[in-house]
């Protein structure tokens, strides 16, 4: 039987938000995307830091990120990609479970290209505050996220 929830650090990701899985990893849509198509790829095993990944996990994560990146870029009619890992709290990691951010990029999406990193952190700060006040989702509903994941399931991989 398929699992109902996937562990993402302390968070439970409903299967409807997960659009690709292997035995080792899963890919899911973001609660607070910085740009359209901002998704996350994560090992199923709860691993905090990149150095804790096995070689098999490392290869699987990047194999998925590589393929998904190309497909998401085309799906969202983008022309570049930002791949990013915040590895440890001082690097901006807010969820202690390794994840690769994939962000399709378009011309003019940010005034300065690298502003996207500030935006990722800003979105995470907002999310953190929202979750601290009330453990409910205030922004994207599970239904909206499921629709996005459904689309990817149909068109990607
Ligand atoms: W990190 O600061 O740890 O590099 O990034 C955490 C990412 O996880 C952010 O992009 C944030 O929006 C996302 N996120 C946090 N909680 C959830 C959740 N419950 N469902 C989907 N995405 C989440």
PDB file of C-alpha atoms and ligand atoms in Angstrom:
ATOM      1  CA  UNK A   1       0.000   0.000   0.000  1.00  0.00           C
ATOM      2  CA  UNK A   2       1.259   3.495  -0.824  1.00  0.00           C
ATOM      3  CA  UNK A   3       2.157   5.693   2.139  1.00  0.00           C
ATOM      4  CA  UNK A   4      -0.172   8.520   3.122  1.00  0.00           C
ATOM      5  CA  UNK A   5       2.518  10.887   4.382  1.00  0.00           C
ATOM      6  CA  UNK A   6       6.229  11.342   3.734  1.00  0.00           C
ATOM      7  CA  UNK A   7       8.527  12.680   6.426  1.00  0.00           C
ATOM      8  CA  UNK A   8      10.192  15.993   5.693  1.00  0.00           C
ATOM      9  CA  UNK A   9      12.044  16.776   8.920  1.00  0.00           C
ATOM     10  CA  UNK A  10       9.280  17.440  11.470  1.00  0.00           C
ATOM     11  CA  UNK A  11       6.703  17.977   8.686  1.00  0.00           C
ATOM     12  CA  UNK A  12       4.363  15.424   7.164  1.00  0.00           C
ATOM     13  CA  UNK A  13       4.005  15.784   3.407  1.00  0.00           C
ATOM     14  CA  UNK A  14       0.680  14.450   2.173  1.00  0.00           C
ATOM     15  CA  UNK A  15       1.071  11.996  -0.722  1.00  0.00           C
ATOM     16  CA  UNK A  16      -1.051  14.264  -2.927  1.00  0.00           C
ATOM     17  CA  UNK A  17       1.793  16.830  -2.884  1.00  0.00           C
ATOM     18  CA  UNK A  18       4.359  14.207  -3.880  1.00  0.00           C
ATOM     19  CA  UNK A  19       4.658  13.774  -7.645  1.00  0.00           C
ATOM     20  CA  UNK A  20       7.660  11.491  -8.048  1.00  0.00           C
ATOM     21  CA  UNK A  21       9.203   8.769  -5.896  1.00  0.00           C
ATOM     22  CA  UNK A  22      11.953   6.172  -6.105  1.00  0.00           C
ATOM     23  CA  UNK A  23      12.857   3.612  -3.425  1.00  0.00           C
ATOM     24  CA  UNK A  24      15.228   6.227  -2.025  1.00  0.00           C
ATOM     25  CA  UNK A  25      13.857   9.728  -2.715  1.00  0.00           C
ATOM     26  CA  UNK A  26      10.710  11.748  -3.284  1.00  0.00           C
ATOM     27  CA  UNK A  27       9.909  15.013  -5.050  1.00  0.00           C
ATOM     28  CA  UNK A  28       7.115  17.314  -3.886  1.00  0.00           C
ATOM     29  CA  UNK A  29       5.587  20.726  -4.488  1.00  0.00           C
ATOM     30  CA  UNK A  30       6.439  23.602  -2.190  1.00  0.00           C
ATOM     31  CA  UNK A  31       4.124  25.139   0.377  1.00  0.00           C
ATOM     32  CA  UNK A  32       5.728  28.542  -0.223  1.00  0.00           C
ATOM     33  CA  UNK A  33       7.252  28.556  -3.703  1.00  0.00           C
ATOM     34  CA  UNK A  34       9.583  31.445  -4.472  1.00  0.00           C
ATOM     35  CA  UNK A  35       8.813  31.084  -8.216  1.00  0.00           C
ATOM     36  CA  UNK A  36       6.412  28.967 -10.262  1.00  0.00           C
ATOM     37  CA  UNK A  37       7.653  25.379 -10.292  1.00  0.00           C
ATOM     38  CA  UNK A  38       9.808  25.693  -7.154  1.00  0.00           C
ATOM     39  CA  UNK A  39       9.892  22.065  -5.959  1.00  0.00           C
ATOM     40  CA  UNK A  40      11.983  20.041  -3.529  1.00  0.00           C
ATOM     41  CA  UNK A  41      13.739  16.670  -3.859  1.00  0.00           C
ATOM     42  CA  UNK A  42      14.451  14.838  -0.634  1.00  0.00           C
ATOM     43  CA  UNK A  43      15.767  11.460   0.560  1.00  0.00           C
ATOM     44  CA  UNK A  44      13.147   9.250   2.236  1.00  0.00           C
ATOM     45  CA  UNK A  45      15.594   8.613   5.047  1.00  0.00           C
ATOM     46  CA  UNK A  46      15.688  11.510   7.522  1.00  0.00           C
ATOM     47  CA  UNK A  47      19.181  12.799   6.926  1.00  0.00           C
ATOM     48  CA  UNK A  48      20.104  16.238   8.249  1.00  0.00           C
ATOM     49  CA  UNK A  49      23.248  17.116   6.332  1.00  0.00           C
ATOM     50  CA  UNK A  50      24.671  16.430   2.897  1.00  0.00           C
ATOM     51  CA  UNK A  51      27.694  14.719   4.459  1.00  0.00           C
ATOM     52  CA  UNK A  52      25.323  12.167   6.051  1.00  0.00           C
ATOM     53  CA  UNK A  53      23.965  10.975   2.681  1.00  0.00           C
ATOM     54  CA  UNK A  54      25.110   7.644   1.328  1.00  0.00           C
ATOM     55  CA  UNK A  55      26.569   7.634  -2.180  1.00  0.00           C
ATOM     56  CA  UNK A  56      23.437   5.874  -3.405  1.00  0.00           C
ATOM     57  CA  UNK A  57      21.227   8.640  -1.929  1.00  0.00           C
ATOM     58  CA  UNK A  58      23.459  11.369  -3.363  1.00  0.00           C
ATOM     59  CA  UNK A  59      23.297   9.879  -6.842  1.00  0.00           C
ATOM     60  CA  UNK A  60      19.554   9.284  -6.672  1.00  0.00           C
ATOM     61  CA  UNK A  61      18.794  12.836  -5.495  1.00  0.00           C
ATOM     62  CA  UNK A  62      20.895  14.474  -8.186  1.00  0.00           C
ATOM     63  CA  UNK A  63      19.698  12.101 -10.902  1.00  0.00           C
ATOM     64  CA  UNK A  64      16.108  13.131 -10.105  1.00  0.00           C
ATOM     65  CA  UNK A  65      17.028  16.816  -9.766  1.00  0.00           C
ATOM     66  CA  UNK A  66      18.787  16.751 -13.138  1.00  0.00           C
ATOM     67  CA  UNK A  67      15.856  15.163 -14.954  1.00  0.00           C
ATOM     68  CA  UNK A  68      13.135  17.114 -13.170  1.00  0.00           C
ATOM     69  CA  UNK A  69      14.999  20.376 -13.631  1.00  0.00           C
ATOM     70  CA  UNK A  70      15.055  19.992 -17.390  1.00  0.00           C
ATOM     71  CA  UNK A  71      11.395  18.980 -17.479  1.00  0.00           C
ATOM     72  CA  UNK A  72      10.204  21.747 -15.139  1.00  0.00           C
ATOM     73  CA  UNK A  73      12.155  24.312 -17.126  1.00  0.00           C
ATOM     74  CA  UNK A  74      10.331  23.259 -20.253  1.00  0.00           C
ATOM     75  CA  UNK A  75       6.945  22.838 -18.500  1.00  0.00           C
ATOM     76  CA  UNK A  76       7.073  26.375 -17.097  1.00  0.00           C
ATOM     77  CA  UNK A  77       8.554  27.842 -20.294  1.00  0.00           C
ATOM     78  CA  UNK A  78      11.573  28.960 -18.336  1.00  0.00           C
ATOM     79  CA  UNK A  79      15.098  29.273 -19.704  1.00  0.00           C
ATOM     80  CA  UNK A  80      17.400  28.464 -16.772  1.00  0.00           C
ATOM     81  CA  UNK A  81      17.421  26.728 -13.415  1.00  0.00           C
ATOM     82  CA  UNK A  82      18.575  27.472  -9.907  1.00  0.00           C
ATOM     83  CA  UNK A  83      19.512  24.307  -7.975  1.00  0.00           C
ATOM     84  CA  UNK A  84      20.253  24.966  -4.341  1.00  0.00           C
ATOM     85  CA  UNK A  85      20.954  23.196  -1.059  1.00  0.00           C
ATOM     86  CA  UNK A  86      21.103  25.052   2.246  1.00  0.00           C
ATOM     87  CA  UNK A  87      23.266  22.664   4.234  1.00  0.00           C
ATOM     88  CA  UNK A  88      22.993  23.505   7.933  1.00  0.00           C
ATOM     89  CA  UNK A  89      21.237  26.305   9.855  1.00  0.00           C
ATOM     90  CA  UNK A  90      23.950  28.916   9.291  1.00  0.00           C
ATOM     91  CA  UNK A  91      23.544  28.339   5.550  1.00  0.00           C
ATOM     92  CA  UNK A  92      19.814  29.077   5.866  1.00  0.00           C
ATOM     93  CA  UNK A  93      18.508  25.514   6.258  1.00  0.00           C
ATOM     94  CA  UNK A  94      15.221  25.669   8.154  1.00  0.00           C
ATOM     95  CA  UNK A  95      14.109  22.051   7.753  1.00  0.00           C
ATOM     96  CA  UNK A  96      16.719  19.613   9.137  1.00  0.00           C
ATOM     97  CA  UNK A  97      16.277  17.077   6.344  1.00  0.00           C
ATOM     98  CA  UNK A  98      18.431  17.359   3.208  1.00  0.00           C
ATOM     99  CA  UNK A  99      16.541  18.735   0.210  1.00  0.00           C
ATOM    100  CA  UNK A 100      17.479  20.119  -3.177  1.00  0.00           C
ATOM    101  CA  UNK A 101      15.510  23.190  -4.245  1.00  0.00           C
ATOM    102  CA  UNK A 102      14.779  23.337  -7.975  1.00  0.00           C
ATOM    103  CA  UNK A 103      13.654  26.729  -9.254  1.00  0.00           C
ATOM    104  CA  UNK A 104      12.838  27.367 -12.928  1.00  0.00           C
ATOM    105  CA  UNK A 105      14.203  30.799 -13.912  1.00  0.00           C
ATOM    106  CA  UNK A 106      12.973  33.287 -16.483  1.00  0.00           C
ATOM    107  CA  UNK A 107      14.381  36.458 -17.867  1.00  0.00           C
ATOM    108  CA  UNK A 108      13.460  39.355 -15.578  1.00  0.00           C
ATOM    109  CA  UNK A 109      11.981  37.195 -12.807  1.00  0.00           C
ATOM    110  CA  UNK A 110      14.150  39.100 -10.287  1.00  0.00           C
ATOM    111  CA  UNK A 111      15.720  42.487 -10.705  1.00  0.00           C
ATOM    112  CA  UNK A 112      19.062  40.975  -9.689  1.00  0.00           C
ATOM    113  CA  UNK A 113      19.523  37.263 -10.409  1.00  0.00           C
ATOM    114  CA  UNK A 114      20.806  36.366  -6.961  1.00  0.00           C
ATOM    115  CA  UNK A 115      17.869  38.067  -5.198  1.00  0.00           C
ATOM    116  CA  UNK A 116      16.204  34.672  -5.480  1.00  0.00           C
ATOM    117  CA  UNK A 117      18.263  33.479  -2.492  1.00  0.00           C
ATOM    118  CA  UNK A 118      16.922  36.319  -0.331  1.00  0.00           C
ATOM    119  CA  UNK A 119      13.431  35.479  -1.528  1.00  0.00           C
ATOM    120  CA  UNK A 120      13.812  31.776  -0.650  1.00  0.00           C
ATOM    121  CA  UNK A 121      14.861  32.808   2.850  1.00  0.00           C
ATOM    122  CA  UNK A 122      12.101  35.414   3.135  1.00  0.00           C
ATOM    123  CA  UNK A 123       9.456  32.819   2.202  1.00  0.00           C
ATOM    124  CA  UNK A 124      10.885  30.411   4.764  1.00  0.00           C
ATOM    125  CA  UNK A 125      10.830  33.077   7.472  1.00  0.00           C
ATOM    126  CA  UNK A 126       7.185  33.872   6.704  1.00  0.00           C
ATOM    127  CA  UNK A 127       6.352  30.178   6.785  1.00  0.00           C
ATOM    128  CA  UNK A 128       8.133  29.705  10.077  1.00  0.00           C
ATOM    129  CA  UNK A 129       6.191  32.591  11.608  1.00  0.00           C
ATOM    130  CA  UNK A 130       2.888  31.353  10.199  1.00  0.00           C
ATOM    131  CA  UNK A 131       3.498  27.848  11.581  1.00  0.00           C
ATOM    132  CA  UNK A 132       4.537  29.238  14.970  1.00  0.00           C
ATOM    133  CA  UNK A 133       1.279  31.177  15.296  1.00  0.00           C
ATOM    134  CA  UNK A 134      -0.972  28.432  14.116  1.00  0.00           C
ATOM    135  CA  UNK A 135      -0.014  25.022  12.860  1.00  0.00           C
ATOM    136  CA  UNK A 136      -2.370  25.365   9.912  1.00  0.00           C
ATOM    137  CA  UNK A 137      -1.451  26.191   6.335  1.00  0.00           C
ATOM    138  CA  UNK A 138      -2.288  29.835   5.764  1.00  0.00           C
ATOM    139  CA  UNK A 139      -1.284  30.088   2.164  1.00  0.00           C
ATOM    140  CA  UNK A 140      -1.430  27.291  -0.402  1.00  0.00           C
ATOM    141  CA  UNK A 141      -4.128  24.773   0.391  1.00  0.00           C
ATOM    142  CA  UNK A 142      -3.512  21.056   0.130  1.00  0.00           C
ATOM    143  CA  UNK A 143      -5.957  21.035  -2.820  1.00  0.00           C
ATOM    144  CA  UNK A 144      -4.013  23.663  -4.756  1.00  0.00           C
ATOM    145  CA  UNK A 145      -0.790  21.791  -4.109  1.00  0.00           C
ATOM    146  CA  UNK A 146      -2.391  18.500  -5.176  1.00  0.00           C
ATOM    147  CA  UNK A 147      -3.470  20.068  -8.495  1.00  0.00           C
ATOM    148  CA  UNK A 148       0.091  21.186  -9.196  1.00  0.00           C
ATOM    149  CA  UNK A 149       1.486  17.748  -8.239  1.00  0.00           C
ATOM    150  CA  UNK A 150      -1.152  16.065 -10.469  1.00  0.00           C
ATOM    151  CA  UNK A 151      -0.063  18.134 -13.443  1.00  0.00           C
ATOM    152  CA  UNK A 152       3.566  17.169 -12.910  1.00  0.00           C
ATOM    153  CA  UNK A 153       2.596  13.519 -12.513  1.00  0.00           C
ATOM    154  CA  UNK A 154       0.873  13.690 -15.912  1.00  0.00           C
ATOM    155  CA  UNK A 155       3.605  15.521 -17.788  1.00  0.00           C
ATOM    156  CA  UNK A 156       6.901  14.738 -16.091  1.00  0.00           C
ATOM    157  CA  UNK A 157       9.012  11.573 -15.799  1.00  0.00           C
TER     158      UNK A 157
HETATM  159  W1  LIG B   1      15.428  25.124   3.641  1.00  0.00           W
HETATM  160  O1  LIG B   1      15.377  26.609   4.436  1.00  0.00           O
HETATM  161  O2  LIG B   1      15.407  24.090   4.876  1.00  0.00           O
HETATM  162  O3  LIG B   1      16.609  25.053   2.477  1.00  0.00           O
HETATM  163  O4  LIG B   1      13.953  25.029   2.745  1.00  0.00           O
HETATM  164  C1  LIG B   1      12.741  24.552   3.288  1.00  0.00           C
HETATM  165  C2  LIG B   1      11.724  24.536   2.180  1.00  0.00           C
HETATM  166  O5  LIG B   1      10.674  23.690   2.571  1.00  0.00           O
HETATM  167  C3  LIG B   1      11.119  25.896   1.880  1.00  0.00           C
HETATM  168  O6  LIG B   1      11.130  26.120   0.484  1.00  0.00           O
HETATM  169  C4  LIG B   1       9.704  25.791   2.440  1.00  0.00           C
HETATM  170  O7  LIG B   1       8.790  26.577   1.704  1.00  0.00           O
HETATM  171  C5  LIG B   1       9.444  24.302   2.266  1.00  0.00           C
HETATM  172  N1  LIG B   1       8.472  23.720   3.199  1.00  0.00           N
HETATM  173  C6  LIG B   1       8.469  23.801   4.532  1.00  0.00           C
HETATM  174  N2  LIG B   1       7.437  23.089   5.069  1.00  0.00           N
HETATM  175  C7  LIG B   1       6.795  22.539   4.023  1.00  0.00           C
HETATM  176  C8  LIG B   1       5.659  21.707   3.899  1.00  0.00           C
HETATM  177  N3  LIG B   1       4.972  21.297   4.956  1.00  0.00           N
HETATM  178  N4  LIG B   1       5.257  21.329   2.666  1.00  0.00           N
HETATM  179  C9  LIG B   1       5.954  21.729   1.569  1.00  0.00           C
HETATM  180  N5  LIG B   1       7.049  22.529   1.626  1.00  0.00           N
HETATM  181  C10 LIG B   1       7.454  22.927   2.832  1.00  0.00           C
END
